[in-house]
Amino acid sequence: MSFHRNTLLELLEGVQTFEKDVYPENVNLFESLAYDQTPPTLFITCADSRISPSMITQTEPGELFLIRNVGNIVPAYGEMIGAVSSAIEYAVGALKVKNIVVCGHSNCGAMNALLDLNSPKLEKMPTVKRWLRNSEAAYAAMRGLKAEDAGPADIKSLAESNVLLQLTHLRTHPVVAGALARGELTIQGWYYDIKKGEILVLDEQSRASRPVSDVIAELKKTAKKNA
Ligand SMILES: [Zn+2]
């Protein structure tokens, strides 16, 4: 069983370890970050505690500008003016990020809820229910591709379908549309399998998922051609 910092005391002890051991070892990094941030990537993922964006991408503080929420959802522009749209505007408009990644994941509670939006359990969470409306079309798209009724095995398809939908929503944000048109921005969808420790890159055209090694090989080839 893994160790959990269950109490506030234990959490503060973690902070103490950071201050005493981790910070001194990385003091140059933190000093370089003291007054400015220039993250190349906006990373949008679920609030799920099992996802550690910096661990799965092997990035350091300063590299990922993060948006996290239930279900890694990006409401279409104008749907909801709030945390997500402001963070996108700031990341693309002010910080000039070069990449946006939307990362869904295995066994996502939000996707489970989306499979049964009328469940009594959700009645007690009216805000969540309303929020998940931004993913409803993903459910319809998945059902459209699969004739039979959705079951537990379809949670992966739904999570993937949801990521693809959120990429579409992302493009409705003027700041994103502008940067894409100028060729200053790349957007990509990922699916993270927690148990396997594996990321799949989702292809928007074919809706297929590809291993990272495939996409790396392709990007290297393109880079060579353009060199
Ligand atoms: Zn989730």
Short mmCIF file of C-alpha atoms and ligand atoms in Angstrom, two decimals:
data_model
loop_
_atom_site.label_atom_id
_atom_site.label_comp_id
_atom_site.label_asym_id
_atom_site.label_seq_id
_atom_site.Cartn_x
_atom_site.Cartn_y
_atom_site.Cartn_z
CA MET A 1 0.00 0.00 0.00
CA SER A 2 1.25 3.43 -0.82
CA PHE A 3 1.95 6.06 1.80
CA HIS A 4 -0.65 8.77 2.10
CA ARG A 5 -0.37 12.11 3.81
CA ASN A 6 -3.75 11.71 5.46
CA THR A 7 -3.68 14.59 7.91
CA LEU A 8 -2.87 18.27 7.63
CA LEU A 9 0.09 17.61 9.93
CA GLU A 10 1.48 15.04 7.51
CA LEU A 11 0.89 17.41 4.61
CA LEU A 12 2.83 20.15 6.41
CA GLU A 13 5.62 17.68 7.07
CA GLY A 14 5.77 17.20 3.32
CA VAL A 15 6.14 20.97 2.95
CA GLN A 16 8.95 20.90 5.47
CA THR A 17 10.78 18.26 3.41
CA PHE A 18 10.36 20.48 0.36
CA GLU A 19 11.73 23.52 2.16
CA LYS A 20 14.65 21.71 3.78
CA ASP A 21 15.71 19.21 1.13
CA VAL A 22 14.10 19.77 -2.27
CA TYR A 23 14.36 23.57 -2.50
CA PRO A 24 18.11 23.74 -1.67
CA GLU A 25 18.85 21.09 -4.29
CA ASN A 26 17.00 23.11 -6.94
CA VAL A 27 17.73 26.62 -5.76
CA ASN A 28 18.98 27.78 -9.19
CA LEU A 29 15.77 26.65 -10.85
CA PHE A 30 13.57 28.45 -8.35
CA GLU A 31 15.65 31.63 -8.51
CA SER A 32 15.37 31.62 -12.30
CA LEU A 33 11.60 31.33 -11.94
CA ALA A 34 11.23 34.00 -9.28
CA TYR A 35 9.98 36.87 -11.44
CA ASP A 36 8.72 35.43 -14.69
CA GLN A 37 7.12 32.45 -16.36
CA THR A 38 7.45 31.42 -19.99
CA PRO A 39 5.72 28.02 -20.15
CA PRO A 40 5.71 26.53 -23.65
CA THR A 41 2.65 24.38 -22.95
CA LEU A 42 -0.88 24.80 -21.65
CA PHE A 43 -1.85 21.45 -20.14
CA ILE A 44 -5.55 20.84 -19.52
CA THR A 45 -6.43 17.77 -17.50
CA CYS A 46 -8.85 16.31 -14.95
CA ALA A 47 -8.77 17.29 -11.27
CA ASP A 48 -8.32 13.57 -10.48
CA SER A 49 -5.68 13.11 -7.78
CA ARG A 50 -4.03 10.24 -9.62
CA ILE A 51 -2.75 12.44 -12.42
CA SER A 52 0.59 14.11 -11.88
CA PRO A 53 1.15 16.24 -15.02
CA SER A 54 4.79 16.97 -14.26
CA MET A 55 5.54 13.31 -13.53
CA ILE A 56 3.95 11.93 -16.70
CA THR A 57 5.63 14.55 -18.89
CA GLN A 58 8.87 14.73 -16.91
CA THR A 59 8.67 18.51 -16.78
CA GLU A 60 9.81 20.97 -14.12
CA PRO A 61 8.11 23.95 -12.50
CA GLY A 62 7.75 26.68 -15.11
CA GLU A 63 7.09 24.34 -18.04
CA LEU A 64 3.37 23.60 -17.82
CA PHE A 65 0.62 26.17 -17.44
CA LEU A 66 -2.19 24.12 -15.93
CA ILE A 67 -5.96 24.06 -16.11
CA ARG A 68 -7.56 21.30 -14.07
CA ASN A 69 -11.23 20.58 -13.58
CA VAL A 70 -13.71 17.72 -13.30
CA GLY A 71 -13.52 15.86 -16.61
CA ASN A 72 -10.85 18.00 -18.36
CA ILE A 73 -13.59 20.08 -19.91
CA VAL A 74 -13.23 23.23 -22.03
CA PRO A 75 -16.63 24.89 -22.42
CA ALA A 76 -17.15 26.34 -25.88
CA TYR A 77 -16.46 30.08 -26.06
CA GLY A 78 -19.27 32.13 -24.55
CA GLU A 79 -20.90 29.11 -22.87
CA MET A 80 -19.38 29.87 -19.51
CA ILE A 81 -17.21 32.86 -18.77
CA GLY A 82 -15.03 31.68 -15.96
CA ALA A 83 -11.84 30.05 -14.85
CA VAL A 84 -11.29 27.95 -17.97
CA SER A 85 -11.85 30.65 -20.57
CA SER A 86 -9.77 33.22 -18.64
CA ALA A 87 -6.87 30.82 -18.25
CA ILE A 88 -6.94 29.99 -21.98
CA GLU A 89 -6.99 33.67 -22.87
CA TYR A 90 -4.07 34.40 -20.56
CA ALA A 91 -2.02 31.37 -21.62
CA VAL A 92 -2.39 31.94 -25.35
CA GLY A 93 -2.80 35.72 -25.46
CA ALA A 94 -0.27 36.81 -22.84
CA LEU A 95 2.09 33.89 -22.25
CA LYS A 96 2.07 32.85 -25.92
CA VAL A 97 2.15 29.10 -25.26
CA LYS A 98 3.13 27.05 -28.31
CA ASN A 99 1.22 23.87 -27.44
CA ILE A 100 -2.07 22.99 -25.83
CA VAL A 101 -2.64 19.45 -24.61
CA VAL A 102 -6.01 18.18 -23.41
CA CYS A 103 -5.42 15.01 -21.38
CA GLY A 104 -8.20 12.63 -20.40
CA HIS A 105 -7.63 9.49 -18.37
CA SER A 106 -8.71 5.97 -17.50
CA ASN A 107 -11.49 5.29 -14.99
CA CYS A 108 -12.53 8.96 -14.91
CA GLY A 109 -15.35 9.63 -12.44
CA ALA A 110 -16.73 12.38 -14.66
CA MET A 111 -16.96 9.98 -17.61
CA ASN A 112 -18.69 7.42 -15.39
CA ALA A 113 -21.22 10.09 -14.46
CA LEU A 114 -21.65 11.09 -18.09
CA LEU A 115 -22.69 7.51 -18.94
CA ASP A 116 -25.67 7.98 -16.66
CA LEU A 117 -26.56 11.66 -16.38
CA ASN A 118 -29.97 10.87 -14.89
CA SER A 119 -28.66 8.78 -12.02
CA PRO A 120 -30.03 9.73 -8.57
CA LYS A 121 -26.45 10.12 -7.37
CA LEU A 122 -26.02 13.11 -9.65
CA GLU A 123 -29.18 14.77 -8.33
CA LYS A 124 -27.21 15.61 -5.21
CA MET A 125 -24.54 17.27 -7.34
CA PRO A 126 -26.46 19.75 -9.50
CA THR A 127 -23.34 21.77 -10.31
CA VAL A 128 -21.46 18.71 -11.54
CA LYS A 129 -24.47 17.66 -13.58
CA ARG A 130 -24.65 21.07 -15.24
CA TRP A 131 -20.90 21.14 -15.82
CA LEU A 132 -21.01 17.73 -17.54
CA ARG A 133 -23.43 19.18 -20.09
CA ASN A 134 -20.27 20.48 -21.77
CA SER A 135 -19.39 16.85 -22.49
CA GLU A 136 -22.79 15.59 -23.57
CA ALA A 137 -21.94 15.65 -27.26
CA ALA A 138 -19.01 13.30 -26.56
CA TYR A 139 -21.47 10.72 -25.31
CA ALA A 140 -23.62 11.15 -28.42
CA ALA A 141 -20.55 10.83 -30.67
CA MET A 142 -19.44 7.66 -28.92
CA ARG A 143 -22.93 6.18 -29.12
CA GLY A 144 -23.07 7.13 -32.79
CA LEU A 145 -19.98 5.03 -33.45
CA LYS A 146 -21.15 2.07 -31.37
CA ALA A 147 -24.47 0.48 -32.16
CA GLU A 148 -24.91 -1.35 -28.87
CA ASP A 149 -25.70 0.29 -25.55
CA ALA A 150 -22.75 1.79 -23.75
CA GLY A 151 -21.34 -0.27 -20.91
CA PRO A 152 -18.40 -0.01 -18.54
CA ALA A 153 -15.98 -1.06 -21.28
CA ASP A 154 -16.92 2.10 -23.14
CA ILE A 155 -15.56 4.46 -20.54
CA LYS A 156 -12.26 4.54 -22.43
CA SER A 157 -14.03 5.41 -25.71
CA LEU A 158 -16.05 8.04 -23.90
CA ALA A 159 -12.95 9.59 -22.32
CA GLU A 160 -11.31 9.70 -25.76
CA SER A 161 -14.42 11.09 -27.40
CA ASN A 162 -14.58 13.73 -24.66
CA VAL A 163 -11.00 14.84 -25.29
CA LEU A 164 -11.73 15.19 -29.02
CA LEU A 165 -14.86 17.25 -28.24
CA GLN A 166 -12.92 19.55 -25.91
CA LEU A 167 -10.35 20.14 -28.68
CA THR A 168 -13.23 21.29 -30.86
CA HIS A 169 -14.47 23.58 -28.09
CA LEU A 170 -10.95 24.93 -27.68
CA ARG A 171 -10.96 26.13 -31.30
CA THR A 172 -14.07 28.25 -30.64
CA HIS A 173 -12.01 30.52 -28.37
CA PRO A 174 -10.97 33.50 -30.51
CA VAL A 175 -7.49 33.69 -29.03
CA VAL A 176 -6.92 30.01 -29.93
CA ALA A 177 -8.43 30.34 -33.41
CA GLY A 178 -6.18 33.33 -34.10
CA ALA A 179 -2.98 31.63 -32.93
CA LEU A 180 -3.84 28.48 -34.91
CA ALA A 181 -4.47 30.52 -38.05
CA ARG A 182 -1.07 32.20 -37.67
CA GLY A 183 0.58 28.78 -37.25
CA GLU A 184 1.79 29.69 -33.77
CA LEU A 185 -0.01 26.96 -31.89
CA THR A 186 -0.37 23.17 -31.95
CA ILE A 187 -3.14 21.41 -30.10
CA GLN A 188 -3.23 17.71 -29.25
CA GLY A 189 -5.43 15.28 -27.30
CA TRP A 190 -4.08 12.56 -25.00
CA TYR A 191 -5.49 9.63 -23.08
CA TYR A 192 -3.61 8.56 -19.95
CA ASP A 193 -3.98 4.97 -18.77
CA ILE A 194 -3.18 5.10 -15.06
CA LYS A 195 -2.78 1.34 -14.56
CA LYS A 196 -0.55 0.80 -17.58
CA GLY A 197 1.44 4.02 -17.19
CA GLU A 198 0.81 4.73 -20.84
CA ILE A 199 -0.21 7.80 -22.82
CA LEU A 200 -2.04 7.51 -26.13
CA VAL A 201 -2.15 10.41 -28.60
CA LEU A 202 -5.57 10.86 -30.18
CA ASP A 203 -5.80 11.52 -33.88
CA GLU A 204 -8.58 14.01 -34.54
CA GLN A 205 -9.23 12.96 -38.13
CA SER A 206 -9.37 9.19 -37.72
CA ARG A 207 -10.37 9.28 -34.01
CA ALA A 208 -7.76 6.52 -33.56
CA SER A 209 -5.33 6.44 -30.64
CA ARG A 210 -1.62 6.07 -31.27
CA PRO A 211 1.29 5.17 -29.01
CA VAL A 212 3.66 8.02 -28.18
CA SER A 213 6.56 6.26 -29.95
CA ASP A 214 4.65 6.46 -33.27
CA VAL A 215 3.99 10.16 -32.93
CA ILE A 216 7.58 10.88 -31.87
CA ALA A 217 8.91 9.05 -34.96
CA GLU A 218 6.56 11.03 -37.19
CA LEU A 219 7.44 14.39 -35.63
CA LYS A 220 11.17 13.63 -36.00
CA LYS A 221 10.68 12.77 -39.65
CA THR A 222 8.82 16.04 -40.29
CA ALA A 223 11.48 18.01 -38.42
CA LYS A 224 14.22 16.41 -40.57
CA LYS A 225 12.34 17.21 -43.77
CA ASN A 226 11.97 20.85 -42.72
CA ALA A 227 15.58 21.17 -41.58
ZN ZN B 1 -11.25 12.39 -14.33
#
